[in-house]
Amino acid sequence: DTGVSQDPRHKITKRGQNVTFRCDPISEHNRLYWYRQTLGQGPEFLTYFQNEAQLEKSRLLSDRFSAERPKGSFSTLEIQRTEQGDSAMYLCASSSKDYTYAQYFGPGTRLTVT
Amino acid sequence: DAKTTQPPSMDCAEGRAANLPCNHSTISGNEYVYWYRQIHSQGPQYIIHGLKNNETNEMASLIITEDRKSSTLILPHATLRDTAVYYCIAGGGADGLTFGKGTHLIIQP
């Protein structure tokens, strides 16, 4: 199966630490998206890339968050100086450049900040 | 992106068709309707999408009204594994999808 993969699946960190998550999209998908989901809510869009270019960032993406996709393949999402409010599921999705842009999601990374 | 309205929860008997409604009265002409579902603690799973015509795939059928102001997702023979939160999304496929609270579908044995 060559679906979207995310690593790690779970991360527990102490407040103030930095964390980095990785997403590997479906091969040949040129768009990659990051979302955040808190308990009881639907996923919220954070940012997306077309190839290596970051094209849009949500207001939710504070300056402690940074995302990269250096070679237009995998992407990383880093959170600096984590806060308890950052505890959430971080989801990655990818889509092809066909006209429908259906997005396919990975399993997510569950972050717990203690 | 257009706002969508879905019932918060629905029940359906196992083996019966589950029909999930969605209103998207402000959808614009070039915006697709997407359906996803999410089983607890997993990433959302793409189900189906459409623009104007009805669509069918191995998972479900999507019926879009002629005025495109509403749609219905049909799971033809619901099983217990179809218990999930179902999200209807109008537009946003090219950039960020806007998820609402969805419909919690419970399949009863």
PDB file of C-alpha atoms in Angstrom:
ATOM      1  CA  ASP A   1       0.000   0.000   0.000  1.00  0.00           C
ATOM      2  CA  THR A   2       1.475   3.375  -0.940  1.00  0.00           C
ATOM      3  CA  GLY A   3      -0.781   5.657   1.063  1.00  0.00           C
ATOM      4  CA  VAL A   4       0.235   8.706   3.061  1.00  0.00           C
ATOM      5  CA  SER A   5       2.485   7.820   5.988  1.00  0.00           C
ATOM      6  CA  GLN A   6       3.305   9.840   9.091  1.00  0.00           C
ATOM      7  CA  ASP A   7       5.980   9.464  11.704  1.00  0.00           C
ATOM      8  CA  PRO A   8       5.886   9.199  14.642  1.00  0.00           C
ATOM      9  CA  ARG A   9       2.353   8.002  15.326  1.00  0.00           C
ATOM     10  CA  HIS A  10       2.502   9.186  18.915  1.00  0.00           C
ATOM     11  CA  LYS A  11       4.668  11.769  20.638  1.00  0.00           C
ATOM     12  CA  ILE A  12       4.708  12.787  24.286  1.00  0.00           C
ATOM     13  CA  THR A  13       6.781  15.819  25.134  1.00  0.00           C
ATOM     14  CA  LYS A  14       7.228  18.259  27.966  1.00  0.00           C
ATOM     15  CA  ARG A  15       6.099  21.846  27.684  1.00  0.00           C
ATOM     16  CA  GLY A  16       8.774  24.022  26.168  1.00  0.00           C
ATOM     17  CA  GLN A  17      10.392  21.285  24.090  1.00  0.00           C
ATOM     18  CA  ASN A  18      10.571  21.300  20.289  1.00  0.00           C
ATOM     19  CA  VAL A  19       9.007  18.504  18.256  1.00  0.00           C
ATOM     20  CA  THR A  20       9.170  17.571  14.579  1.00  0.00           C
ATOM     21  CA  PHE A  21       6.777  15.403  12.610  1.00  0.00           C
ATOM     22  CA  ARG A  22       7.314  13.879   9.208  1.00  0.00           C
ATOM     23  CA  CYS A  23       4.835  13.180   6.410  1.00  0.00           C
ATOM     24  CA  ASP A  24       5.467  11.097   3.294  1.00  0.00           C
ATOM     25  CA  PRO A  25       2.776  11.722   0.689  1.00  0.00           C
ATOM     26  CA  ILE A  26       1.498   9.364  -1.979  1.00  0.00           C
ATOM     27  CA  SER A  27       4.229   9.277  -4.592  1.00  0.00           C
ATOM     28  CA  GLU A  28       3.711  11.698  -7.471  1.00  0.00           C
ATOM     29  CA  HIS A  29       1.195  13.748  -5.500  1.00  0.00           C
ATOM     30  CA  ASN A  30       2.381  17.290  -5.810  1.00  0.00           C
ATOM     31  CA  ARG A  31       0.179  18.859  -3.138  1.00  0.00           C
ATOM     32  CA  LEU A  32       0.700  18.234   0.558  1.00  0.00           C
ATOM     33  CA  TYR A  33      -1.462  19.535   3.401  1.00  0.00           C
ATOM     34  CA  TRP A  34      -1.198  19.754   7.182  1.00  0.00           C
ATOM     35  CA  TYR A  35      -4.213  19.799   9.497  1.00  0.00           C
ATOM     36  CA  ARG A  36      -4.695  19.775  13.254  1.00  0.00           C
ATOM     37  CA  GLN A  37      -7.535  18.058  15.057  1.00  0.00           C
ATOM     38  CA  THR A  38      -8.476  18.454  18.716  1.00  0.00           C
ATOM     39  CA  LEU A  39     -10.835  16.186  20.596  1.00  0.00           C
ATOM     40  CA  GLY A  40     -14.426  16.370  19.411  1.00  0.00           C
ATOM     41  CA  GLN A  41     -13.684  18.719  16.530  1.00  0.00           C
ATOM     42  CA  GLY A  42     -13.181  18.234  12.823  1.00  0.00           C
ATOM     43  CA  PRO A  43      -9.704  18.708  11.344  1.00  0.00           C
ATOM     44  CA  GLU A  44      -8.556  22.314  10.894  1.00  0.00           C
ATOM     45  CA  PHE A  45      -6.391  23.346   7.976  1.00  0.00           C
ATOM     46  CA  LEU A  46      -2.901  24.624   8.827  1.00  0.00           C
ATOM     47  CA  THR A  47      -0.907  24.941   5.605  1.00  0.00           C
ATOM     48  CA  TYR A  48      -0.256  23.396   2.219  1.00  0.00           C
ATOM     49  CA  PHE A  49       2.493  22.976  -0.337  1.00  0.00           C
ATOM     50  CA  GLN A  50       2.491  22.620  -4.079  1.00  0.00           C
ATOM     51  CA  ASN A  51       5.756  20.871  -4.806  1.00  0.00           C
ATOM     52  CA  GLU A  52       8.269  22.663  -2.557  1.00  0.00           C
ATOM     53  CA  ALA A  53       6.383  25.960  -2.417  1.00  0.00           C
ATOM     54  CA  GLN A  54       4.306  26.757   0.650  1.00  0.00           C
ATOM     55  CA  LEU A  55       1.250  28.419  -0.844  1.00  0.00           C
ATOM     56  CA  GLU A  56      -1.069  29.095   2.071  1.00  0.00           C
ATOM     57  CA  LYS A  57      -0.895  29.315   5.837  1.00  0.00           C
ATOM     58  CA  SER A  58      -3.828  29.441   8.232  1.00  0.00           C
ATOM     59  CA  ARG A  59      -4.032  31.936  11.058  1.00  0.00           C
ATOM     60  CA  LEU A  60      -3.809  28.874  13.304  1.00  0.00           C
ATOM     61  CA  LEU A  61      -0.181  28.472  12.272  1.00  0.00           C
ATOM     62  CA  SER A  62       1.521  30.636  14.881  1.00  0.00           C
ATOM     63  CA  ASP A  63       5.149  31.673  14.579  1.00  0.00           C
ATOM     64  CA  ARG A  64       6.112  28.680  16.734  1.00  0.00           C
ATOM     65  CA  PHE A  65       5.047  26.402  13.879  1.00  0.00           C
ATOM     66  CA  SER A  66       7.092  25.897  10.747  1.00  0.00           C
ATOM     67  CA  ALA A  67       6.611  23.515   7.863  1.00  0.00           C
ATOM     68  CA  GLU A  68       8.954  22.579   5.070  1.00  0.00           C
ATOM     69  CA  ARG A  69       8.926  20.447   1.978  1.00  0.00           C
ATOM     70  CA  PRO A  70      12.482  20.904   0.714  1.00  0.00           C
ATOM     71  CA  LYS A  71      12.513  18.653  -2.335  1.00  0.00           C
ATOM     72  CA  GLY A  72       8.829  18.539  -3.054  1.00  0.00           C
ATOM     73  CA  SER A  73       8.496  15.045  -1.616  1.00  0.00           C
ATOM     74  CA  PHE A  74       8.238  14.505   2.157  1.00  0.00           C
ATOM     75  CA  SER A  75       7.358  17.327   4.532  1.00  0.00           C
ATOM     76  CA  THR A  76       8.171  18.170   8.137  1.00  0.00           C
ATOM     77  CA  LEU A  77       6.151  20.147  10.648  1.00  0.00           C
ATOM     78  CA  GLU A  78       8.070  21.573  13.590  1.00  0.00           C
ATOM     79  CA  ILE A  79       6.582  23.060  16.721  1.00  0.00           C
ATOM     80  CA  GLN A  80       8.952  25.101  18.862  1.00  0.00           C
ATOM     81  CA  ARG A  81       8.480  25.749  22.574  1.00  0.00           C
ATOM     82  CA  THR A  82       5.470  23.471  22.794  1.00  0.00           C
ATOM     83  CA  GLU A  83       2.495  24.456  24.934  1.00  0.00           C
ATOM     84  CA  GLN A  84      -0.224  22.294  26.424  1.00  0.00           C
ATOM     85  CA  GLY A  85      -2.659  23.781  23.925  1.00  0.00           C
ATOM     86  CA  ASP A  86      -0.647  22.198  21.126  1.00  0.00           C
ATOM     87  CA  SER A  87      -1.837  18.759  22.221  1.00  0.00           C
ATOM     88  CA  ALA A  88      -3.768  17.431  19.241  1.00  0.00           C
ATOM     89  CA  MET A  89      -3.706  15.031  16.319  1.00  0.00           C
ATOM     90  CA  TYR A  90      -1.622  16.394  13.451  1.00  0.00           C
ATOM     91  CA  LEU A  91      -2.809  15.095  10.102  1.00  0.00           C
ATOM     92  CA  CYS A  92      -1.123  15.156   6.734  1.00  0.00           C
ATOM     93  CA  ALA A  93      -2.869  14.746   3.384  1.00  0.00           C
ATOM     94  CA  SER A  94      -1.775  14.746  -0.236  1.00  0.00           C
ATOM     95  CA  SER A  95      -3.484  15.213  -3.558  1.00  0.00           C
ATOM     96  CA  SER A  96      -2.631  14.925  -7.200  1.00  0.00           C
ATOM     97  CA  LYS A  97      -2.860  17.767  -9.648  1.00  0.00           C
ATOM     98  CA  ASP A  98      -5.865  16.358 -11.429  1.00  0.00           C
ATOM     99  CA  TYR A  99      -8.716  18.802 -11.540  1.00  0.00           C
ATOM    100  CA  THR A 100     -10.688  17.262  -8.676  1.00  0.00           C
ATOM    101  CA  TYR A 101      -8.041  17.636  -5.972  1.00  0.00           C
ATOM    102  CA  ALA A 102      -9.385  14.866  -3.723  1.00  0.00           C
ATOM    103  CA  GLN A 103      -7.139  14.756  -0.646  1.00  0.00           C
ATOM    104  CA  TYR A 104      -5.968  11.513   0.917  1.00  0.00           C
ATOM    105  CA  PHE A 105      -5.065  11.523   4.595  1.00  0.00           C
ATOM    106  CA  GLY A 106      -2.433   9.771   6.629  1.00  0.00           C
ATOM    107  CA  PRO A 107      -3.032   8.148  10.030  1.00  0.00           C
ATOM    108  CA  GLY A 108      -1.925  11.223  11.954  1.00  0.00           C
ATOM    109  CA  THR A 109       0.563  11.957  14.727  1.00  0.00           C
ATOM    110  CA  ARG A 110      -0.946  12.246  18.207  1.00  0.00           C
ATOM    111  CA  LEU A 111       0.939  14.884  20.223  1.00  0.00           C
ATOM    112  CA  THR A 112       0.585  15.107  23.991  1.00  0.00           C
ATOM    113  CA  VAL A 113       2.286  18.002  25.756  1.00  0.00           C
ATOM    114  CA  THR A 114       2.662  17.499  29.506  1.00  0.00           C
TER     115      THR A 114
ATOM    116  CA  ASP B   1     -15.742  27.603   0.597  1.00  0.00           C
ATOM    117  CA  ALA B   2     -19.439  27.025   1.106  1.00  0.00           C
ATOM    118  CA  LYS B   3     -20.827  26.308   4.566  1.00  0.00           C
ATOM    119  CA  THR B   4     -22.403  22.887   5.053  1.00  0.00           C
ATOM    120  CA  THR B   5     -25.086  21.701   7.455  1.00  0.00           C
ATOM    121  CA  GLN B   6     -25.376  18.079   8.577  1.00  0.00           C
ATOM    122  CA  PRO B   7     -27.412  16.375  11.300  1.00  0.00           C
ATOM    123  CA  PRO B   8     -25.219  15.716  14.322  1.00  0.00           C
ATOM    124  CA  SER B   9     -26.127  12.039  14.547  1.00  0.00           C
ATOM    125  CA  MET B  10     -28.042   9.272  12.784  1.00  0.00           C
ATOM    126  CA  ASP B  11     -28.786   5.619  13.386  1.00  0.00           C
ATOM    127  CA  CYS B  12     -29.136   2.915  10.762  1.00  0.00           C
ATOM    128  CA  ALA B  13     -29.787  -0.808  11.023  1.00  0.00           C
ATOM    129  CA  GLU B  14     -27.080  -3.143   9.795  1.00  0.00           C
ATOM    130  CA  GLY B  15     -27.740  -4.296   6.232  1.00  0.00           C
ATOM    131  CA  ARG B  16     -29.957  -1.343   5.413  1.00  0.00           C
ATOM    132  CA  ALA B  17     -29.031   1.648   3.279  1.00  0.00           C
ATOM    133  CA  ALA B  18     -27.696   4.616   5.202  1.00  0.00           C
ATOM    134  CA  ASN B  19     -28.664   7.962   3.695  1.00  0.00           C
ATOM    135  CA  LEU B  20     -26.703  10.929   5.032  1.00  0.00           C
ATOM    136  CA  PRO B  21     -27.969  14.386   4.054  1.00  0.00           C
ATOM    137  CA  CYS B  22     -25.969  17.585   3.652  1.00  0.00           C
ATOM    138  CA  ASN B  23     -27.078  21.118   2.873  1.00  0.00           C
ATOM    139  CA  HIS B  24     -24.690  23.430   1.037  1.00  0.00           C
ATOM    140  CA  SER B  25     -26.973  26.182  -0.189  1.00  0.00           C
ATOM    141  CA  THR B  26     -24.161  28.712  -0.785  1.00  0.00           C
ATOM    142  CA  ILE B  27     -22.028  26.434  -2.956  1.00  0.00           C
ATOM    143  CA  SER B  28     -20.667  28.108  -6.065  1.00  0.00           C
ATOM    144  CA  GLY B  29     -20.748  26.646  -9.533  1.00  0.00           C
ATOM    145  CA  ASN B  30     -17.208  25.300  -9.643  1.00  0.00           C
ATOM    146  CA  GLU B  31     -17.027  23.913  -6.104  1.00  0.00           C
ATOM    147  CA  TYR B  32     -17.002  20.179  -5.647  1.00  0.00           C
ATOM    148  CA  VAL B  33     -18.800  18.330  -2.850  1.00  0.00           C
ATOM    149  CA  TYR B  34     -16.512  15.952  -0.950  1.00  0.00           C
ATOM    150  CA  TRP B  35     -17.403  13.285   1.573  1.00  0.00           C
ATOM    151  CA  TYR B  36     -14.971  11.890   4.105  1.00  0.00           C
ATOM    152  CA  ARG B  37     -15.427   9.693   7.124  1.00  0.00           C
ATOM    153  CA  GLN B  38     -13.375   9.274  10.257  1.00  0.00           C
ATOM    154  CA  ILE B  39     -13.305   6.308  12.539  1.00  0.00           C
ATOM    155  CA  HIS B  40     -12.195   7.096  16.061  1.00  0.00           C
ATOM    156  CA  SER B  41      -8.479   7.998  16.310  1.00  0.00           C
ATOM    157  CA  GLN B  42      -7.795   7.410  12.617  1.00  0.00           C
ATOM    158  CA  GLY B  43      -7.164   9.884   9.821  1.00  0.00           C
ATOM    159  CA  PRO B  44     -10.134  10.907   7.646  1.00  0.00           C
ATOM    160  CA  GLN B  45     -10.888   8.494   4.832  1.00  0.00           C
ATOM    161  CA  TYR B  46     -11.876   9.855   1.423  1.00  0.00           C
ATOM    162  CA  ILE B  47     -15.188   8.396   0.244  1.00  0.00           C
ATOM    163  CA  ILE B  48     -16.425  10.164  -2.862  1.00  0.00           C
ATOM    164  CA  HIS B  49     -16.795  13.558  -4.494  1.00  0.00           C
ATOM    165  CA  GLY B  50     -18.845  15.155  -7.246  1.00  0.00           C
ATOM    166  CA  LEU B  51     -19.686  18.383  -9.016  1.00  0.00           C
ATOM    167  CA  LYS B  52     -23.087  18.112 -10.683  1.00  0.00           C
ATOM    168  CA  ASN B  53     -23.738  14.542 -11.670  1.00  0.00           C
ATOM    169  CA  ASN B  54     -24.489  11.678  -9.345  1.00  0.00           C
ATOM    170  CA  GLU B  55     -21.453   9.559  -8.630  1.00  0.00           C
ATOM    171  CA  THR B  56     -20.946   5.968  -7.502  1.00  0.00           C
ATOM    172  CA  ASN B  57     -17.876   4.039  -6.450  1.00  0.00           C
ATOM    173  CA  GLU B  58     -17.169   0.866  -4.526  1.00  0.00           C
ATOM    174  CA  MET B  59     -17.865   2.570  -1.210  1.00  0.00           C
ATOM    175  CA  ALA B  60     -20.902   4.757  -1.762  1.00  0.00           C
ATOM    176  CA  SER B  61     -23.152   6.777  -4.020  1.00  0.00           C
ATOM    177  CA  LEU B  62     -23.442  10.544  -4.044  1.00  0.00           C
ATOM    178  CA  ILE B  63     -26.683  12.161  -5.114  1.00  0.00           C
ATOM    179  CA  ILE B  64     -26.492  15.920  -5.766  1.00  0.00           C
ATOM    180  CA  THR B  65     -29.701  17.872  -6.307  1.00  0.00           C
ATOM    181  CA  GLU B  66     -30.126  19.682  -9.580  1.00  0.00           C
ATOM    182  CA  ASP B  67     -29.777  23.097  -7.904  1.00  0.00           C
ATOM    183  CA  ARG B  68     -26.682  21.777  -6.092  1.00  0.00           C
ATOM    184  CA  LYS B  69     -27.886  23.120  -2.768  1.00  0.00           C
ATOM    185  CA  SER B  70     -27.886  19.732  -1.095  1.00  0.00           C
ATOM    186  CA  SER B  71     -26.558  16.230  -1.468  1.00  0.00           C
ATOM    187  CA  THR B  72     -27.011  12.772   0.000  1.00  0.00           C
ATOM    188  CA  LEU B  73     -24.375  10.155   0.635  1.00  0.00           C
ATOM    189  CA  ILE B  74     -25.724   6.632   0.365  1.00  0.00           C
ATOM    190  CA  LEU B  75     -24.046   3.601   1.871  1.00  0.00           C
ATOM    191  CA  PRO B  76     -26.071   0.847   0.195  1.00  0.00           C
ATOM    192  CA  HIS B  77     -25.647  -1.971   2.721  1.00  0.00           C
ATOM    193  CA  ALA B  78     -24.375  -0.584   6.007  1.00  0.00           C
ATOM    194  CA  THR B  79     -22.172  -2.740   8.211  1.00  0.00           C
ATOM    195  CA  LEU B  80     -20.967  -2.214  11.772  1.00  0.00           C
ATOM    196  CA  ARG B  81     -17.627  -1.045  10.349  1.00  0.00           C
ATOM    197  CA  ASP B  82     -19.398   1.909   8.770  1.00  0.00           C
ATOM    198  CA  THR B  83     -19.939   3.452  12.205  1.00  0.00           C
ATOM    199  CA  ALA B  84     -17.969   6.709  11.975  1.00  0.00           C
ATOM    200  CA  VAL B  85     -18.232  10.492  11.738  1.00  0.00           C
ATOM    201  CA  TYR B  86     -19.115  11.493   8.185  1.00  0.00           C
ATOM    202  CA  TYR B  87     -18.050  14.900   6.902  1.00  0.00           C
ATOM    203  CA  CYS B  88     -19.597  16.708   3.949  1.00  0.00           C
ATOM    204  CA  ILE B  89     -17.372  19.480   2.555  1.00  0.00           C
ATOM    205  CA  ALA B  90     -18.209  21.939  -0.198  1.00  0.00           C
ATOM    206  CA  GLY B  91     -15.239  23.441  -2.010  1.00  0.00           C
ATOM    207  CA  GLY B  92     -11.684  23.839  -0.861  1.00  0.00           C
ATOM    208  CA  GLY B  93     -10.337  20.771  -2.598  1.00  0.00           C
ATOM    209  CA  ALA B  94      -7.465  22.637  -4.189  1.00  0.00           C
ATOM    210  CA  ASP B  95      -6.387  24.342  -0.977  1.00  0.00           C
ATOM    211  CA  GLY B  96      -7.542  23.632   2.556  1.00  0.00           C
ATOM    212  CA  LEU B  97     -10.680  21.643   3.302  1.00  0.00           C
ATOM    213  CA  THR B  98     -13.028  23.129   5.892  1.00  0.00           C
ATOM    214  CA  PHE B  99     -14.431  20.383   8.103  1.00  0.00           C
ATOM    215  CA  GLY B 100     -17.532  20.954  10.204  1.00  0.00           C
ATOM    216  CA  LYS B 101     -18.652  18.695  13.020  1.00  0.00           C
ATOM    217  CA  GLY B 102     -20.058  16.065  10.657  1.00  0.00           C
ATOM    218  CA  THR B 103     -22.679  13.398  11.272  1.00  0.00           C
ATOM    219  CA  HIS B 104     -21.983  10.619  13.736  1.00  0.00           C
ATOM    220  CA  LEU B 105     -23.481   7.570  12.027  1.00  0.00           C
ATOM    221  CA  ILE B 106     -24.144   4.625  14.296  1.00  0.00           C
ATOM    222  CA  ILE B 107     -24.925   1.280  12.683  1.00  0.00           C
ATOM    223  CA  GLN B 108     -27.088  -0.829  14.955  1.00  0.00           C
ATOM    224  CA  PRO B 109     -26.786  -4.633  14.862  1.00  0.00           C
TER     225      PRO B 109
END
